[in-house]
PDB file as gemmi writes it, atoms N, CA and C in Angstrom:
CRYST1    1.000    1.000    1.000  90.00  90.00  90.00 P 1                      
ATOM      1  N   MET A   1       0.813  -1.202   0.000  1.00  0.00           N  
ATOM      2  CA  MET A   1       0.000   0.000   0.000  1.00  0.00           C  
ATOM      3  C   MET A   1       0.852   1.260   0.000  1.00  0.00           C  
ATOM      4  N   ASN A   2       2.144   1.131   0.141  1.00  0.00           N  
ATOM      5  CA  ASN A   2       3.004   2.300   0.190  1.00  0.00           C  
ATOM      6  C   ASN A   2       3.298   2.884  -1.183  1.00  0.00           C  
ATOM      7  N   ASP A   3       2.947   2.175  -2.258  1.00  0.00           N  
ATOM      8  CA  ASP A   3       3.218   2.683  -3.602  1.00  0.00           C  
ATOM      9  C   ASP A   3       2.473   3.982  -3.875  1.00  0.00           C  
ATOM     10  N   PHE A   4       1.274   4.109  -3.337  1.00  0.00           N  
ATOM     11  CA  PHE A   4       0.480   5.317  -3.544  1.00  0.00           C  
ATOM     12  C   PHE A   4       1.225   6.547  -3.039  1.00  0.00           C  
ATOM     13  N   LYS A   5       1.906   6.394  -1.919  1.00  0.00           N  
ATOM     14  CA  LYS A   5       2.651   7.519  -1.337  1.00  0.00           C  
ATOM     15  C   LYS A   5       3.814   7.953  -2.220  1.00  0.00           C  
ATOM     16  N   ASN A   6       4.262   7.061  -3.113  1.00  0.00           N  
ATOM     17  CA  ASN A   6       5.367   7.398  -4.015  1.00  0.00           C  
ATOM     18  C   ASN A   6       4.935   8.293  -5.171  1.00  0.00           C  
ATOM     19  N   LEU A   7       3.630   8.392  -5.407  1.00  0.00           N  
ATOM     20  CA  LEU A   7       3.128   9.278  -6.460  1.00  0.00           C  
ATOM     21  C   LEU A   7       3.157  10.719  -5.972  1.00  0.00           C  
ATOM     22  N   ASN A   8       3.334  11.651  -6.908  1.00  0.00           N  
ATOM     23  CA  ASN A   8       3.269  13.049  -6.491  1.00  0.00           C  
ATOM     24  C   ASN A   8       1.820  13.400  -6.147  1.00  0.00           C  
ATOM     25  N   LYS A   9       1.627  14.505  -5.470  1.00  0.00           N  
ATOM     26  CA  LYS A   9       0.297  14.881  -4.960  1.00  0.00           C  
ATOM     27  C   LYS A   9      -0.744  14.983  -6.075  1.00  0.00           C  
ATOM     28  N   GLN A  10      -0.350  15.522  -7.221  1.00  0.00           N  
ATOM     29  CA  GLN A  10      -1.294  15.655  -8.330  1.00  0.00           C  
ATOM     30  C   GLN A  10      -1.754  14.282  -8.816  1.00  0.00           C  
ATOM     31  N   ARG A  11      -0.826  13.348  -8.982  1.00  0.00           N  
ATOM     32  CA  ARG A  11      -1.187  11.994  -9.431  1.00  0.00           C  
ATOM     33  C   ARG A  11      -2.036  11.283  -8.386  1.00  0.00           C  
ATOM     34  N   GLN A  12      -1.730  11.499  -7.095  1.00  0.00           N  
ATOM     35  CA  GLN A  12      -2.540  10.903  -6.028  1.00  0.00           C  
ATOM     36  C   GLN A  12      -3.981  11.392  -6.121  1.00  0.00           C  
ATOM     37  N   THR A  13      -4.140  12.697  -6.276  1.00  0.00           N  
ATOM     38  CA  THR A  13      -5.474  13.291  -6.352  1.00  0.00           C  
ATOM     39  C   THR A  13      -6.233  12.779  -7.570  1.00  0.00           C  
ATOM     40  N   LEU A  14      -5.584  12.755  -8.723  1.00  0.00           N  
ATOM     41  CA  LEU A  14      -6.238  12.275  -9.944  1.00  0.00           C  
ATOM     42  C   LEU A  14      -6.640  10.807  -9.834  1.00  0.00           C  
ATOM     43  N   LEU A  15      -5.788   9.997  -9.232  1.00  0.00           N  
ATOM     44  CA  LEU A  15      -6.107   8.582  -9.066  1.00  0.00           C  
ATOM     45  C   LEU A  15      -7.295   8.399  -8.123  1.00  0.00           C  
ATOM     46  N   LYS A  16      -7.317   9.152  -7.029  1.00  0.00           N  
ATOM     47  CA  LYS A  16      -8.456   9.080  -6.099  1.00  0.00           C  
ATOM     48  C   LYS A  16      -9.753   9.468  -6.799  1.00  0.00           C  
ATOM     49  N   ILE A  17      -9.712  10.531  -7.588  1.00  0.00           N  
ATOM     50  CA  ILE A  17     -10.906  10.988  -8.313  1.00  0.00           C  
ATOM     51  C   ILE A  17     -11.372   9.914  -9.291  1.00  0.00           C  
ATOM     52  N   LYS A  18     -10.437   9.312 -10.005  1.00  0.00           N  
ATOM     53  CA  LYS A  18     -10.792   8.285 -10.987  1.00  0.00           C  
ATOM     54  C   LYS A  18     -11.419   7.065 -10.308  1.00  0.00           C  
ATOM     55  N   ILE A  19     -10.826   6.599  -9.232  1.00  0.00           N  
ATOM     56  CA  ILE A  19     -11.367   5.433  -8.519  1.00  0.00           C  
ATOM     57  C   ILE A  19     -12.712   5.773  -7.895  1.00  0.00           C  
ATOM     58  N   ASP A  20     -12.833   6.943  -7.286  1.00  0.00           N  
ATOM     59  CA  ASP A  20     -14.126   7.368  -6.731  1.00  0.00           C  
ATOM     60  C   ASP A  20     -15.193   7.414  -7.827  1.00  0.00           C  
ATOM     61  N   GLY A  21     -14.798   7.845  -9.022  1.00  0.00           N  
ATOM     62  CA  GLY A  21     -15.730   7.903 -10.148  1.00  0.00           C  
ATOM     63  C   GLY A  21     -16.224   6.525 -10.554  1.00  0.00           C  
ATOM     64  N   PHE A  22     -15.330   5.536 -10.534  1.00  0.00           N  
ATOM     65  CA  PHE A  22     -15.742   4.162 -10.854  1.00  0.00           C  
ATOM     66  C   PHE A  22     -16.756   3.654  -9.832  1.00  0.00           C  
ATOM     67  N   ILE A  23     -16.509   3.929  -8.567  1.00  0.00           N  
ATOM     68  CA  ILE A  23     -17.428   3.489  -7.509  1.00  0.00           C  
ATOM     69  C   ILE A  23     -18.770   4.197  -7.665  1.00  0.00           C  
ATOM     70  N   GLU A  24     -18.720   5.502  -7.893  1.00  0.00           N  
ATOM     71  CA  GLU A  24     -19.957   6.270  -8.079  1.00  0.00           C  
ATOM     72  C   GLU A  24     -20.744   5.743  -9.281  1.00  0.00           C  
ATOM     73  N   ALA A  25     -20.043   5.411 -10.362  1.00  0.00           N  
ATOM     74  CA  ALA A  25     -20.712   4.881 -11.556  1.00  0.00           C  
ATOM     75  C   ALA A  25     -21.360   3.529 -11.276  1.00  0.00           C  
ATOM     76  N   ALA A  26     -20.706   2.687 -10.500  1.00  0.00           N  
ATOM     77  CA  ALA A  26     -21.273   1.378 -10.166  1.00  0.00           C  
ATOM     78  C   ALA A  26     -22.546   1.537  -9.349  1.00  0.00           C  
ATOM     79  N   ILE A  27     -22.524   2.436  -8.384  1.00  0.00           N  
ATOM     80  CA  ILE A  27     -23.713   2.668  -7.554  1.00  0.00           C  
ATOM     81  C   ILE A  27     -24.818   3.305  -8.386  1.00  0.00           C  
ATOM     82  N   LEU A  28     -24.464   4.254  -9.245  1.00  0.00           N  
ATOM     83  CA  LEU A  28     -25.459   4.890 -10.110  1.00  0.00           C  
ATOM     84  C   LEU A  28     -26.092   3.869 -11.058  1.00  0.00           C  
ATOM     85  N   ALA A  29     -25.279   2.959 -11.600  1.00  0.00           N  
ATOM     86  CA  ALA A  29     -25.810   1.922 -12.494  1.00  0.00           C  
ATOM     87  C   ALA A  29     -26.827   1.050 -11.764  1.00  0.00           C  
ATOM     88  N   ALA A  30     -26.534   0.709 -10.529  1.00  0.00           N  
ATOM     89  CA  ALA A  30     -27.476  -0.102  -9.748  1.00  0.00           C  
ATOM     90  C   ALA A  30     -28.745   0.690  -9.452  1.00  0.00           C  
ATOM     91  N   LYS A  31     -28.589   1.943  -9.035  1.00  0.00           N  
ATOM     92  CA  LYS A  31     -29.761   2.762  -8.707  1.00  0.00           C  
ATOM     93  C   LYS A  31     -30.615   3.032  -9.940  1.00  0.00           C  
ATOM     94  N   THR A  32     -29.978   3.162 -11.111  1.00  0.00           N  
ATOM     95  CA  THR A  32     -30.704   3.384 -12.355  1.00  0.00           C  
ATOM     96  C   THR A  32     -31.625   2.211 -12.662  1.00  0.00           C  
ATOM     97  N   ASN A  33     -31.261   1.050 -12.175  1.00  0.00           N  
ATOM     98  CA  ASN A  33     -32.071  -0.156 -12.363  1.00  0.00           C  
ATOM     99  C   ASN A  33     -33.017  -0.382 -11.191  1.00  0.00           C  
ATOM    100  N   ASN A  34     -33.364   0.716 -10.513  1.00  0.00           N  
ATOM    101  CA  ASN A  34     -34.323   0.699  -9.401  1.00  0.00           C  
ATOM    102  C   ASN A  34     -33.894  -0.176  -8.228  1.00  0.00           C  
ATOM    103  N   ILE A  35     -32.614  -0.238  -8.001  1.00  0.00           N  
ATOM    104  CA  ILE A  35     -32.085  -0.924  -6.825  1.00  0.00           C  
ATOM    105  C   ILE A  35     -31.801   0.156  -5.790  1.00  0.00           C  
ATOM    106  N   GLY A  36     -32.187  -0.070  -4.559  1.00  0.00           N  
ATOM    107  CA  GLY A  36     -31.986   0.912  -3.499  1.00  0.00           C  
ATOM    108  C   GLY A  36     -30.515   1.164  -3.219  1.00  0.00           C  
ATOM    109  N   PHE A  37     -30.252   2.273  -2.541  1.00  0.00           N  
ATOM    110  CA  PHE A  37     -28.875   2.669  -2.257  1.00  0.00           C  
ATOM    111  C   PHE A  37     -28.131   1.604  -1.460  1.00  0.00           C  
ATOM    112  N   SER A  38     -28.760   1.064  -0.420  1.00  0.00           N  
ATOM    113  CA  SER A  38     -28.083   0.051   0.405  1.00  0.00           C  
ATOM    114  C   SER A  38     -27.688  -1.167  -0.419  1.00  0.00           C  
ATOM    115  N   GLU A  39     -28.612  -1.626  -1.268  1.00  0.00           N  
ATOM    116  CA  GLU A  39     -28.302  -2.786  -2.101  1.00  0.00           C  
ATOM    117  C   GLU A  39     -27.238  -2.446  -3.142  1.00  0.00           C  
ATOM    118  N   ALA A  40     -27.277  -1.229  -3.666  1.00  0.00           N  
ATOM    119  CA  ALA A  40     -26.263  -0.799  -4.631  1.00  0.00           C  
ATOM    120  C   ALA A  40     -24.881  -0.782  -3.983  1.00  0.00           C  
ATOM    121  N   VAL A  41     -24.807  -0.275  -2.752  1.00  0.00           N  
ATOM    122  CA  VAL A  41     -23.531  -0.261  -2.030  1.00  0.00           C  
ATOM    123  C   VAL A  41     -23.073  -1.692  -1.762  1.00  0.00           C  
ATOM    124  N   PHE A  42     -24.011  -2.554  -1.356  1.00  0.00           N  
ATOM    125  CA  PHE A  42     -23.671  -3.959  -1.105  1.00  0.00           C  
ATOM    126  C   PHE A  42     -23.095  -4.608  -2.361  1.00  0.00           C  
ATOM    127  N   LEU A  43     -23.767  -4.427  -3.493  1.00  0.00           N  
ATOM    128  CA  LEU A  43     -23.304  -5.040  -4.740  1.00  0.00           C  
ATOM    129  C   LEU A  43     -21.938  -4.508  -5.161  1.00  0.00           C  
ATOM    130  N   THR A  44     -21.723  -3.210  -4.971  1.00  0.00           N  
ATOM    131  CA  THR A  44     -20.438  -2.604  -5.318  1.00  0.00           C  
ATOM    132  C   THR A  44     -19.333  -3.141  -4.420  1.00  0.00           C  
ATOM    133  N   THR A  45     -19.607  -3.214  -3.128  1.00  0.00           N  
ATOM    134  CA  THR A  45     -18.625  -3.738  -2.177  1.00  0.00           C  
ATOM    135  C   THR A  45     -18.352  -5.211  -2.448  1.00  0.00           C  
ATOM    136  N   GLN A  46     -19.404  -5.954  -2.747  1.00  0.00           N  
ATOM    137  CA  GLN A  46     -19.256  -7.373  -3.066  1.00  0.00           C  
ATOM    138  C   GLN A  46     -18.351  -7.552  -4.290  1.00  0.00           C  
ATOM    139  N   GLY A  47     -18.523  -6.697  -5.291  1.00  0.00           N  
ATOM    140  CA  GLY A  47     -17.668  -6.752  -6.474  1.00  0.00           C  
ATOM    141  C   GLY A  47     -16.215  -6.461  -6.140  1.00  0.00           C  
ATOM    142  N   LEU A  48     -15.987  -5.495  -5.266  1.00  0.00           N  
ATOM    143  CA  LEU A  48     -14.629  -5.160  -4.843  1.00  0.00           C  
ATOM    144  C   LEU A  48     -13.993  -6.345  -4.115  1.00  0.00           C  
ATOM    145  N   ILE A  49     -14.751  -6.984  -3.249  1.00  0.00           N  
ATOM    146  CA  ILE A  49     -14.230  -8.130  -2.501  1.00  0.00           C  
ATOM    147  C   ILE A  49     -13.959  -9.309  -3.438  1.00  0.00           C  
ATOM    148  N   ARG A  50     -14.842  -9.531  -4.416  1.00  0.00           N  
ATOM    149  CA  ARG A  50     -14.596 -10.593  -5.403  1.00  0.00           C  
ATOM    150  C   ARG A  50     -13.297 -10.331  -6.164  1.00  0.00           C  
ATOM    151  N   GLU A  51     -13.049  -9.063  -6.481  1.00  0.00           N  
ATOM    152  CA  GLU A  51     -11.817  -8.716  -7.193  1.00  0.00           C  
ATOM    153  C   GLU A  51     -10.599  -8.964  -6.312  1.00  0.00           C  
ATOM    154  N   MET A  52     -10.702  -8.666  -5.017  1.00  0.00           N  
ATOM    155  CA  MET A  52      -9.588  -8.961  -4.110  1.00  0.00           C  
ATOM    156  C   MET A  52      -9.312 -10.467  -4.101  1.00  0.00           C  
ATOM    157  N   ALA A  53     -10.367 -11.270  -4.057  1.00  0.00           N  
ATOM    158  CA  ALA A  53     -10.199 -12.728  -4.084  1.00  0.00           C  
ATOM    159  C   ALA A  53      -9.571 -13.166  -5.405  1.00  0.00           C  
ATOM    160  N   ALA A  54     -10.004 -12.578  -6.510  1.00  0.00           N  
ATOM    161  CA  ALA A  54      -9.455 -12.919  -7.823  1.00  0.00           C  
ATOM    162  C   ALA A  54      -7.974 -12.560  -7.919  1.00  0.00           C  
ATOM    163  N   GLN A  55      -7.571 -11.533  -7.178  1.00  0.00           N  
ATOM    164  CA  GLN A  55      -6.168 -11.112  -7.163  1.00  0.00           C  
ATOM    165  C   GLN A  55      -5.358 -11.878  -6.115  1.00  0.00           C  
ATOM    166  N   SER A  56      -5.980 -12.903  -5.527  1.00  0.00           N  
ATOM    167  CA  SER A  56      -5.342 -13.786  -4.535  1.00  0.00           C  
ATOM    168  C   SER A  56      -4.952 -13.074  -3.248  1.00  0.00           C  
ATOM    169  N   ILE A  57      -5.716 -12.056  -2.888  1.00  0.00           N  
ATOM    170  CA  ILE A  57      -5.495 -11.404  -1.596  1.00  0.00           C  
ATOM    171  C   ILE A  57      -6.123 -12.296  -0.530  1.00  0.00           C  
ATOM    172  N   GLU A  58      -5.357 -12.623   0.494  1.00  0.00           N  
ATOM    173  CA  GLU A  58      -5.859 -13.487   1.560  1.00  0.00           C  
ATOM    174  C   GLU A  58      -7.014 -12.812   2.289  1.00  0.00           C  
ATOM    175  N   LYS A  59      -7.931 -13.627   2.810  1.00  0.00           N  
ATOM    176  CA  LYS A  59      -9.129 -13.121   3.476  1.00  0.00           C  
ATOM    177  C   LYS A  59      -8.777 -12.181   4.637  1.00  0.00           C  
ATOM    178  N   ASP A  60      -7.794 -12.544   5.453  1.00  0.00           N  
ATOM    179  CA  ASP A  60      -7.417 -11.682   6.580  1.00  0.00           C  
ATOM    180  C   ASP A  60      -6.863 -10.344   6.096  1.00  0.00           C  
ATOM    181  N   LYS A  61      -6.061 -10.375   5.037  1.00  0.00           N  
ATOM    182  CA  LYS A  61      -5.513  -9.138   4.470  1.00  0.00           C  
ATOM    183  C   LYS A  61      -6.641  -8.285   3.892  1.00  0.00           C  
ATOM    184  N   ALA A  62      -7.604  -8.927   3.232  1.00  0.00           N  
ATOM    185  CA  ALA A  62      -8.749  -8.194   2.682  1.00  0.00           C  
ATOM    186  C   ALA A  62      -9.527  -7.511   3.800  1.00  0.00           C  
ATOM    187  N   ARG A  63      -9.727  -8.213   4.903  1.00  0.00           N  
ATOM    188  CA  ARG A  63     -10.428  -7.614   6.050  1.00  0.00           C  
ATOM    189  C   ARG A  63      -9.661  -6.426   6.609  1.00  0.00           C  
ATOM    190  N   ILE A  64      -8.346  -6.557   6.699  1.00  0.00           N  
ATOM    191  CA  ILE A  64      -7.515  -5.454   7.192  1.00  0.00           C  
ATOM    192  C   ILE A  64      -7.640  -4.248   6.264  1.00  0.00           C  
ATOM    193  N   LEU A  65      -7.600  -4.491   4.951  1.00  0.00           N  
ATOM    194  CA  LEU A  65      -7.733  -3.401   3.981  1.00  0.00           C  
ATOM    195  C   LEU A  65      -9.098  -2.730   4.085  1.00  0.00           C  
ATOM    196  N   MET A  66     -10.159  -3.532   4.180  1.00  0.00           N  
ATOM    197  CA  MET A  66     -11.510  -2.974   4.288  1.00  0.00           C  
ATOM    198  C   MET A  66     -11.668  -2.191   5.593  1.00  0.00           C  
ATOM    199  N   ASP A  67     -11.119  -2.715   6.676  1.00  0.00           N  
ATOM    200  CA  ASP A  67     -11.202  -2.034   7.966  1.00  0.00           C  
ATOM    201  C   ASP A  67     -10.448  -0.704   7.927  1.00  0.00           C  
ATOM    202  N   ALA A  68      -9.268  -0.700   7.320  1.00  0.00           N  
ATOM    203  CA  ALA A  68      -8.487   0.535   7.209  1.00  0.00           C  
ATOM    204  C   ALA A  68      -9.226   1.566   6.362  1.00  0.00           C  
ATOM    205  N   ALA A  69      -9.842   1.116   5.271  1.00  0.00           N  
ATOM    206  CA  ALA A  69     -10.609   2.034   4.422  1.00  0.00           C  
ATOM    207  C   ALA A  69     -11.811   2.582   5.182  1.00  0.00           C  
ATOM    208  N   PHE A  70     -12.487   1.719   5.938  1.00  0.00           N  
ATOM    209  CA  PHE A  70     -13.652   2.141   6.726  1.00  0.00           C  
ATOM    210  C   PHE A  70     -13.240   3.179   7.760  1.00  0.00           C  
ATOM    211  N   LYS A  71     -12.145   2.918   8.456  1.00  0.00           N  
ATOM    212  CA  LYS A  71     -11.677   3.848   9.492  1.00  0.00           C  
ATOM    213  C   LYS A  71     -11.256   5.187   8.895  1.00  0.00           C  
ATOM    214  N   SER A  72     -10.740   5.179   7.663  1.00  0.00           N  
ATOM    215  CA  SER A  72     -10.337   6.447   7.047  1.00  0.00           C  
ATOM    216  C   SER A  72     -11.546   7.298   6.681  1.00  0.00           C  
ATOM    217  N   ALA A  73     -12.671   6.641   6.396  1.00  0.00           N  
ATOM    218  CA  ALA A  73     -13.891   7.377   6.045  1.00  0.00           C  
ATOM    219  C   ALA A  73     -14.714   7.732   7.273  1.00  0.00           C  
ATOM    220  N   PHE A  74     -14.663   6.892   8.294  1.00  0.00           N  
ATOM    221  CA  PHE A  74     -15.422   7.092   9.528  1.00  0.00           C  
ATOM    222  C   PHE A  74     -14.476   7.001  10.724  1.00  0.00           C  
ATOM    223  N   PRO A  75     -13.572   7.971  10.889  1.00  0.00           N  
ATOM    224  CA  PRO A  75     -12.551   7.853  11.938  1.00  0.00           C  
ATOM    225  C   PRO A  75     -13.116   7.779  13.354  1.00  0.00           C  
ATOM    226  N   GLU A  76     -14.271   8.354  13.603  1.00  0.00           N  
ATOM    227  CA  GLU A  76     -14.848   8.332  14.950  1.00  0.00           C  
ATOM    228  C   GLU A  76     -15.468   6.988  15.280  1.00  0.00           C  
ATOM    229  N   HIS A  77     -15.741   6.161  14.295  1.00  0.00           N  
ATOM    230  CA  HIS A  77     -16.401   4.871  14.521  1.00  0.00           C  
ATOM    231  C   HIS A  77     -15.590   3.984  15.464  1.00  0.00           C  
ATOM    232  N   HIS A  78     -14.287   3.904  15.247  1.00  0.00           N  
ATOM    233  CA  HIS A  78     -13.449   3.018  16.043  1.00  0.00           C  
ATOM    234  C   HIS A  78     -13.490   3.411  17.517  1.00  0.00           C  
ATOM    235  N   ALA A  79     -13.423   4.700  17.800  1.00  0.00           N  
ATOM    236  CA  ALA A  79     -13.446   5.161  19.190  1.00  0.00           C  
ATOM    237  C   ALA A  79     -14.794   4.850  19.829  1.00  0.00           C  
ATOM    238  N   ARG A  80     -15.872   5.022  19.091  1.00  0.00           N  
ATOM    239  CA  ARG A  80     -17.209   4.770  19.617  1.00  0.00           C  
ATOM    240  C   ARG A  80     -17.407   3.290  19.927  1.00  0.00           C  
ATOM    241  N   VAL A  81     -16.933   2.430  19.055  1.00  0.00           N  
ATOM    242  CA  VAL A  81     -17.085   0.990  19.265  1.00  0.00           C  
ATOM    243  C   VAL A  81     -16.301   0.558  20.495  1.00  0.00           C  
ATOM    244  N   ALA A  82     -15.130   1.137  20.693  1.00  0.00           N  
ATOM    245  CA  ALA A  82     -14.282   0.752  21.819  1.00  0.00           C  
ATOM    246  C   ALA A  82     -14.915   1.100  23.165  1.00  0.00           C  
ATOM    247  N   THR A  83     -15.817   2.073  23.195  1.00  0.00           N  
ATOM    248  CA  THR A  83     -16.410   2.491  24.465  1.00  0.00           C  
ATOM    249  C   THR A  83     -17.641   1.688  24.834  1.00  0.00           C  
ATOM    250  N   HIS A  84     -18.149   0.847  23.940  1.00  0.00           N  
ATOM    251  CA  HIS A  84     -19.365   0.064  24.225  1.00  0.00           C  
ATOM    252  C   HIS A  84     -19.080  -1.161  25.030  1.00  0.00           C  
TER     253      HIS A  84                                                      
END                                                                             
């Protein structure tokens, strides 16, 4: 995962925008077919996980990657869960 840090800031930003666009397009495609947002997110996430499996990423590593991505988007979630 450190390869991303080797890109200059402009390339990092452009890559993030491009990947975000692919995700947005996948969710929009599902919603266009009258699938609700939750199901669209599920299908998109399921596709991402299938791709990780196809790339031979181990299940534990995939969970670590998904957890790290989740924490980066919802940083307060981890602290809240720890207090329950």
